[in-house]
mmCIF file of N, CA and C in Angstrom:
data_model
loop_
_atom_site.group_PDB
_atom_site.id
_atom_site.type_symbol
_atom_site.label_atom_id
_atom_site.label_comp_id
_atom_site.label_asym_id
_atom_site.label_seq_id
_atom_site.Cartn_x
_atom_site.Cartn_y
_atom_site.Cartn_z
ATOM 1 N N MET A 1050 12.942 19.383 36.655
ATOM 2 C CA MET A 1050 12.007 19.258 35.552
ATOM 3 C C MET A 1050 11.368 17.876 35.586
ATOM 4 N N LYS A 1051 10.061 17.828 35.475
ATOM 5 C CA LYS A 1051 9.332 16.563 35.501
ATOM 6 C C LYS A 1051 9.350 15.890 34.136
ATOM 7 N N SER A 1052 9.443 14.566 34.141
ATOM 8 C CA SER A 1052 9.384 13.847 32.869
ATOM 9 C C SER A 1052 7.922 13.628 32.484
ATOM 10 N N ALA A 1053 7.695 13.437 31.214
ATOM 11 C CA ALA A 1053 6.333 13.233 30.713
ATOM 12 C C ALA A 1053 5.787 11.896 31.193
ATOM 13 N N ASN A 1054 4.489 11.786 31.174
ATOM 14 C CA ASN A 1054 3.810 10.554 31.534
ATOM 15 C C ASN A 1054 4.305 9.432 30.617
ATOM 16 N N PRO A 1055 4.736 8.281 31.181
ATOM 17 C CA PRO A 1055 5.249 7.185 30.338
ATOM 18 C C PRO A 1055 4.243 6.689 29.293
ATOM 19 N N ALA A 1056 2.972 6.673 29.634
ATOM 20 C CA ALA A 1056 1.959 6.218 28.670
ATOM 21 C C ALA A 1056 1.875 7.175 27.488
ATOM 22 N N VAL A 1057 1.947 8.468 27.752
ATOM 23 C CA VAL A 1057 1.894 9.459 26.681
ATOM 24 C C VAL A 1057 3.142 9.352 25.811
ATOM 25 N N SER A 1058 4.293 9.190 26.443
ATOM 26 C CA SER A 1058 5.548 9.056 25.695
ATOM 27 C C SER A 1058 5.531 7.823 24.803
ATOM 28 N N THR A 1059 5.044 6.719 25.321
ATOM 29 C CA THR A 1059 4.974 5.479 24.544
ATOM 30 C C THR A 1059 4.007 5.624 23.372
ATOM 31 N N THR A 1060 2.862 6.222 23.614
ATOM 32 C CA THR A 1060 1.874 6.435 22.555
ATOM 33 C C THR A 1060 2.430 7.325 21.453
ATOM 34 N N LEU A 1061 3.088 8.404 21.844
ATOM 35 C CA LEU A 1061 3.676 9.310 20.859
ATOM 36 C C LEU A 1061 4.747 8.613 20.031
ATOM 37 N N ALA A 1062 5.599 7.837 20.676
ATOM 38 C CA ALA A 1062 6.648 7.108 19.957
ATOM 39 C C ALA A 1062 6.045 6.100 18.977
ATOM 40 N N THR A 1063 4.979 5.434 19.386
ATOM 41 C CA THR A 1063 4.305 4.465 18.520
ATOM 42 C C THR A 1063 3.698 5.154 17.300
ATOM 43 N N LEU A 1064 3.024 6.275 17.511
ATOM 44 C CA LEU A 1064 2.423 7.015 16.394
ATOM 45 C C LEU A 1064 3.473 7.506 15.410
ATOM 46 N N LEU A 1065 4.602 7.988 15.915
ATOM 47 C CA LEU A 1065 5.676 8.435 15.028
ATOM 48 C C LEU A 1065 6.244 7.277 14.215
ATOM 49 N N ALA A 1066 6.421 6.129 14.854
ATOM 50 C CA ALA A 1066 6.949 4.967 14.141
ATOM 51 C C ALA A 1066 5.976 4.491 13.068
ATOM 52 N N LEU A 1067 4.688 4.448 13.397
ATOM 53 C CA LEU A 1067 3.688 4.010 12.416
ATOM 54 C C LEU A 1067 3.584 4.972 11.247
ATOM 55 N N SER A 1068 3.686 6.266 11.510
ATOM 56 C CA SER A 1068 3.612 7.215 10.405
ATOM 57 C C SER A 1068 4.830 7.086 9.497
ATOM 58 N N ALA A 1069 5.983 6.795 10.060
ATOM 59 C CA ALA A 1069 7.180 6.578 9.244
ATOM 60 C C ALA A 1069 7.023 5.340 8.373
ATOM 61 N N LEU A 1070 6.448 4.285 8.926
ATOM 62 C CA LEU A 1070 6.215 3.068 8.144
ATOM 63 C C LEU A 1070 5.207 3.321 7.031
ATOM 64 N N GLY A 1071 4.174 4.104 7.307
ATOM 65 C CA GLY A 1071 3.171 4.426 6.286
ATOM 66 C C GLY A 1071 3.768 5.205 5.142
ATOM 67 N N ALA A 1072 4.624 6.149 5.429
ATOM 68 C CA ALA A 1072 5.273 6.937 4.374
ATOM 69 C C ALA A 1072 6.173 6.049 3.531
ATOM 70 N N GLN A 1073 6.827 5.100 4.169
ATOM 71 C CA GLN A 1073 7.703 4.193 3.440
ATOM 72 C C GLN A 1073 6.897 3.292 2.515
ATOM 73 N N SER A 1074 5.753 2.776 2.971
ATOM 74 C CA SER A 1074 4.974 1.855 2.151
ATOM 75 C C SER A 1074 4.363 2.551 0.939
ATOM 76 N N GLN A 1075 4.026 3.841 1.059
ATOM 77 C CA GLN A 1075 3.437 4.552 -0.058
ATOM 78 C C GLN A 1075 4.447 4.793 -1.172
ATOM 79 N N ALA A 1076 5.709 4.815 -0.846
ATOM 80 C CA ALA A 1076 6.738 5.068 -1.847
ATOM 81 C C ALA A 1076 7.255 3.773 -2.473
ATOM 82 N N PHE A 1077 6.710 2.639 -2.096
ATOM 83 C CA PHE A 1077 7.230 1.338 -2.511
ATOM 84 C C PHE A 1077 7.351 1.179 -4.016
ATOM 85 N N ALA A 1078 6.270 1.386 -4.740
ATOM 86 C CA ALA A 1078 6.286 1.165 -6.189
ATOM 87 C C ALA A 1078 7.119 2.226 -6.904
ATOM 88 N N ALA A 1079 7.103 3.424 -6.408
ATOM 89 C CA ALA A 1079 7.848 4.504 -7.054
ATOM 90 C C ALA A 1079 9.354 4.336 -6.892
ATOM 91 N N ASP A 1080 9.785 3.627 -5.855
ATOM 92 C CA ASP A 1080 11.210 3.442 -5.603
ATOM 93 C C ASP A 1080 11.854 2.414 -6.529
ATOM 94 N N LYS A 1081 11.074 1.643 -7.221
ATOM 95 C CA LYS A 1081 11.597 0.594 -8.079
ATOM 96 C C LYS A 1081 11.277 0.923 -9.531
ATOM 97 N N PRO A 1082 12.215 1.509 -10.248
ATOM 98 C CA PRO A 1082 11.925 1.939 -11.629
ATOM 99 C C PRO A 1082 11.613 0.785 -12.578
ATOM 100 N N ASP A 1083 12.034 -0.426 -12.251
ATOM 101 C CA ASP A 1083 11.760 -1.561 -13.125
ATOM 102 C C ASP A 1083 10.459 -2.274 -12.745
ATOM 103 N N HIS A 1084 9.667 -1.649 -11.861
ATOM 104 C CA HIS A 1084 8.386 -2.203 -11.438
ATOM 105 C C HIS A 1084 7.258 -1.250 -11.821
ATOM 106 N N GLU A 1085 6.046 -1.799 -11.886
ATOM 107 C CA GLU A 1085 4.866 -1.008 -12.206
ATOM 108 C C GLU A 1085 3.723 -1.402 -11.278
ATOM 109 N N LYS A 1086 2.784 -0.486 -11.107
ATOM 110 C CA LYS A 1086 1.609 -0.758 -10.295
ATOM 111 C C LYS A 1086 0.642 -1.591 -11.128
ATOM 112 N N CYS A 1087 0.207 -2.714 -10.560
ATOM 113 C CA CYS A 1087 -0.757 -3.581 -11.233
ATOM 114 C C CYS A 1087 -2.022 -3.635 -10.380
ATOM 115 N N TYR A 1088 -3.085 -3.015 -10.874
ATOM 116 C CA TYR A 1088 -4.348 -2.930 -10.154
ATOM 117 C C TYR A 1088 -5.224 -4.146 -10.430
ATOM 118 N N GLY A 1089 -6.007 -4.527 -9.413
ATOM 119 C CA GLY A 1089 -7.029 -5.549 -9.586
ATOM 120 C C GLY A 1089 -6.555 -6.987 -9.452
ATOM 121 N N VAL A 1090 -5.336 -7.222 -8.998
ATOM 122 C CA VAL A 1090 -4.856 -8.602 -8.896
ATOM 123 C C VAL A 1090 -4.375 -8.974 -7.491
ATOM 124 N N ALA A 1091 -4.341 -8.016 -6.574
ATOM 125 C CA ALA A 1091 -3.842 -8.287 -5.220
ATOM 126 C C ALA A 1091 -4.839 -9.139 -4.446
ATOM 127 N N LYS A 1092 -4.318 -10.032 -3.635
ATOM 128 C CA LYS A 1092 -5.154 -10.817 -2.729
ATOM 129 C C LYS A 1092 -5.509 -9.956 -1.525
ATOM 130 N N ALA A 1093 -6.574 -10.297 -0.835
ATOM 131 C CA ALA A 1093 -6.992 -9.546 0.349
ATOM 132 C C ALA A 1093 -5.839 -9.479 1.342
ATOM 133 N N GLY A 1094 -5.561 -8.265 1.806
ATOM 134 C CA GLY A 1094 -4.500 -8.074 2.786
ATOM 135 C C GLY A 1094 -3.094 -8.091 2.230
ATOM 136 N N LYS A 1095 -2.928 -8.147 0.918
ATOM 137 C CA LYS A 1095 -1.599 -8.256 0.311
ATOM 138 C C LYS A 1095 -1.278 -7.096 -0.632
ATOM 139 N N ASN A 1096 -2.053 -6.013 -0.594
ATOM 140 C CA ASN A 1096 -1.774 -4.873 -1.476
ATOM 141 C C ASN A 1096 -0.536 -4.118 -0.993
ATOM 142 N N ASP A 1097 0.110 -3.398 -1.897
ATOM 143 C CA ASP A 1097 1.354 -2.714 -1.583
ATOM 144 C C ASP A 1097 1.184 -1.295 -1.065
ATOM 145 N N CYS A 1098 0.051 -0.702 -1.211
ATOM 146 C CA CYS A 1098 -0.096 0.693 -0.797
ATOM 147 C C CYS A 1098 -1.550 0.961 -0.455
ATOM 148 N N LYS A 1099 -1.827 2.185 -0.001
ATOM 149 C CA LYS A 1099 -3.197 2.521 0.375
ATOM 150 C C LYS A 1099 -4.125 2.439 -0.829
ATOM 151 N N THR A 1100 -5.400 2.290 -0.550
ATOM 152 C CA THR A 1100 -6.429 2.274 -1.585
ATOM 153 C C THR A 1100 -7.431 3.380 -1.275
ATOM 154 N N LEU A 1101 -8.454 3.490 -2.063
ATOM 155 C CA LEU A 1101 -9.485 4.491 -1.790
ATOM 156 C C LEU A 1101 -10.313 4.121 -0.568
ATOM 157 N N SER A 1102 -10.346 2.833 -0.210
ATOM 158 C CA SER A 1102 -11.167 2.397 0.915
ATOM 159 C C SER A 1102 -10.375 2.158 2.190
ATOM 160 N N ASN A 1103 -9.053 2.279 2.160
ATOM 161 C CA ASN A 1103 -8.235 2.157 3.372
ATOM 162 C C ASN A 1103 -6.966 2.965 3.206
ATOM 163 N N ALA A 1104 -6.252 3.162 4.295
ATOM 164 C CA ALA A 1104 -5.107 4.076 4.264
ATOM 165 C C ALA A 1104 -3.769 3.388 4.467
ATOM 166 N N CYS A 1105 -3.713 2.084 4.253
ATOM 167 C CA CYS A 1105 -2.470 1.397 4.575
ATOM 168 C C CYS A 1105 -2.216 0.205 3.649
ATOM 169 N N ALA A 1106 -0.951 -0.096 3.440
ATOM 170 C CA ALA A 1106 -0.590 -1.298 2.689
ATOM 171 C C ALA A 1106 -1.033 -2.524 3.476
ATOM 172 N N GLY A 1107 -1.412 -3.569 2.772
ATOM 173 C CA GLY A 1107 -1.804 -4.807 3.433
ATOM 174 C C GLY A 1107 -3.211 -4.794 4.000
ATOM 175 N N HIS A 1108 -4.029 -3.849 3.603
ATOM 176 C CA HIS A 1108 -5.379 -3.775 4.139
ATOM 177 C C HIS A 1108 -6.473 -3.861 3.073
ATOM 178 N N ALA A 1109 -6.176 -4.407 1.917
ATOM 179 C CA ALA A 1109 -7.232 -4.622 0.926
ATOM 180 C C ALA A 1109 -8.262 -5.567 1.547
ATOM 181 N N ILE A 1110 -9.526 -5.258 1.378
ATOM 182 C CA ILE A 1110 -10.562 -6.023 2.066
ATOM 183 C C ILE A 1110 -11.056 -7.252 1.307
ATOM 184 N N MET A 1111 -10.696 -7.350 0.016
ATOM 185 C CA MET A 1111 -11.111 -8.535 -0.742
ATOM 186 C C MET A 1111 -10.112 -8.822 -1.863
ATOM 187 N N ASP A 1112 -10.119 -10.036 -2.333
ATOM 188 C CA ASP A 1112 -9.273 -10.411 -3.459
ATOM 189 C C ASP A 1112 -9.672 -9.600 -4.689
ATOM 190 N N ASN A 1113 -8.688 -9.246 -5.504
ATOM 191 C CA ASN A 1113 -8.900 -8.554 -6.777
ATOM 192 C C ASN A 1113 -9.646 -7.231 -6.637
ATOM 193 N N GLN A 1114 -9.470 -6.569 -5.510
ATOM 194 C CA GLN A 1114 -10.078 -5.251 -5.290
ATOM 195 C C GLN A 1114 -9.547 -4.306 -6.364
ATOM 196 N N LYS A 1115 -10.429 -3.648 -7.089
ATOM 197 C CA LYS A 1115 -10.046 -2.863 -8.272
ATOM 198 C C LYS A 1115 -9.131 -1.683 -7.967
ATOM 199 N N ASP A 1116 -9.209 -1.089 -6.767
ATOM 200 C CA ASP A 1116 -8.370 0.065 -6.451
ATOM 201 C C ASP A 1116 -7.087 -0.318 -5.705
ATOM 202 N N ALA A 1117 -6.872 -1.596 -5.452
ATOM 203 C CA ALA A 1117 -5.661 -2.060 -4.767
ATOM 204 C C ALA A 1117 -4.647 -2.527 -5.806
ATOM 205 N N PHE A 1118 -3.371 -2.234 -5.545
ATOM 206 C CA PHE A 1118 -2.352 -2.666 -6.490
ATOM 207 C C PHE A 1118 -1.206 -3.374 -5.781
ATOM 208 N N ILE A 1119 -0.439 -4.101 -6.561
ATOM 209 C CA ILE A 1119 0.835 -4.647 -6.119
ATOM 210 C C ILE A 1119 1.874 -4.232 -7.160
ATOM 211 N N ALA A 1120 3.091 -4.071 -6.718
ATOM 212 C CA ALA A 1120 4.174 -3.709 -7.637
ATOM 213 C C ALA A 1120 4.730 -4.982 -8.242
ATOM 214 N N LEU A 1121 4.748 -5.039 -9.555
ATOM 215 C CA LEU A 1121 5.254 -6.204 -10.283
ATOM 216 C C LEU A 1121 6.334 -5.756 -11.261
ATOM 217 N N PRO A 1122 7.208 -6.676 -11.645
ATOM 218 C CA PRO A 1122 8.203 -6.313 -12.662
ATOM 219 C C PRO A 1122 7.503 -5.787 -13.917
ATOM 220 N N ALA A 1123 8.099 -4.769 -14.516
ATOM 221 C CA ALA A 1123 7.519 -4.140 -15.708
ATOM 222 C C ALA A 1123 7.193 -5.179 -16.770
ATOM 223 N N GLY A 1124 5.996 -5.071 -17.357
ATOM 224 C CA GLY A 1124 5.563 -5.980 -18.410
ATOM 225 C C GLY A 1124 4.783 -7.184 -17.906
ATOM 226 N N THR A 1125 4.758 -7.419 -16.610
ATOM 227 C CA THR A 1125 4.074 -8.590 -16.050
ATOM 228 C C THR A 1125 2.568 -8.380 -15.956
ATOM 229 N N CYS A 1126 2.146 -7.211 -15.534
ATOM 230 C CA CYS A 1126 0.720 -6.945 -15.288
ATOM 231 C C CYS A 1126 -0.125 -7.199 -16.526
ATOM 232 N N GLU A 1127 0.371 -6.802 -17.678
ATOM 233 C CA GLU A 1127 -0.398 -6.955 -18.917
ATOM 234 C C GLU A 1127 -0.678 -8.415 -19.250
ATOM 235 N N ARG A 1128 0.087 -9.331 -18.661
ATOM 236 C CA ARG A 1128 -0.097 -10.753 -18.940
ATOM 237 C C ARG A 1128 -0.984 -11.461 -17.920
ATOM 238 N N ILE A 1129 -1.466 -10.735 -16.900
ATOM 239 C CA ILE A 1129 -2.305 -11.324 -15.862
ATOM 240 C C ILE A 1129 -3.762 -10.991 -16.143
ATOM 241 N N VAL A 1130 -4.613 -12.003 -16.155
ATOM 242 C CA VAL A 1130 -6.039 -11.791 -16.383
ATOM 243 C C VAL A 1130 -6.589 -10.924 -15.258
ATOM 244 N N GLY A 1131 -7.234 -9.831 -15.623
ATOM 245 C CA GLY A 1131 -7.806 -8.912 -14.640
ATOM 246 C C GLY A 1131 -6.856 -7.807 -14.213
ATOM 247 N N GLY A 1132 -5.581 -7.901 -14.608
ATOM 248 C CA GLY A 1132 -4.606 -6.887 -14.240
ATOM 249 C C GLY A 1132 -4.742 -5.637 -15.083
ATOM 250 N N SER A 1133 -4.517 -4.480 -14.468
ATOM 251 C CA SER A 1133 -4.609 -3.214 -15.179
ATOM 252 C C SER A 1133 -3.507 -2.281 -14.689
ATOM 253 N N LEU A 1134 -2.894 -1.542 -15.591
ATOM 254 C CA LEU A 1134 -1.862 -0.568 -15.225
ATOM 255 C C LEU A 1134 -2.474 0.726 -14.706
ATOM 256 N N GLU A 1135 -3.768 0.893 -14.861
ATOM 257 C CA GLU A 1135 -4.447 2.103 -14.397
ATOM 258 C C GLU A 1135 -5.599 1.736 -13.477
ATOM 259 N N MET A 1136 -5.791 2.578 -12.450
ATOM 260 C CA MET A 1136 -6.938 2.379 -11.566
ATOM 261 C C MET A 1136 -8.203 2.601 -12.383
ATOM 262 N N PRO A 1137 -9.200 1.738 -12.247
ATOM 263 C CA PRO A 1137 -10.436 1.910 -13.002
ATOM 264 C C PRO A 1137 -11.055 3.281 -12.757
ATOM 265 N N SER A 1138 -11.600 3.892 -13.785
ATOM 266 C CA SER A 1138 -12.230 5.205 -13.635
ATOM 267 C C SER A 1138 -13.458 5.095 -12.756
ATOM 268 N N GLY A 1139 -13.781 6.199 -12.121
ATOM 269 C CA GLY A 1139 -14.941 6.230 -11.244
ATOM 270 C C GLY A 1139 -14.631 5.821 -9.836
ATOM 271 N N MET A 1140 -13.368 5.614 -9.547
ATOM 272 C CA MET A 1140 -13.002 5.200 -8.188
ATOM 273 C C MET A 1140 -12.327 6.322 -7.474
#
């Protein structure tokens, strides 16, 4: 029996690993019951999960992007200027 092409095997392994990491990052805020999603305060490249304009954590394209969130301890977001517990409507 012939083994698969090493390049194909490496590519497949990489894609599987990246998809596992993506699934883990999307569950980040939900896994911490004492944390909440705070929209509109993440710095560029520092968001915790996908946004409407990208599919991965850490890919917010600008500071304070309205659809990007970071997980903060419960009660913190309401005290940050520009922070919102809900994604702005229309996004």
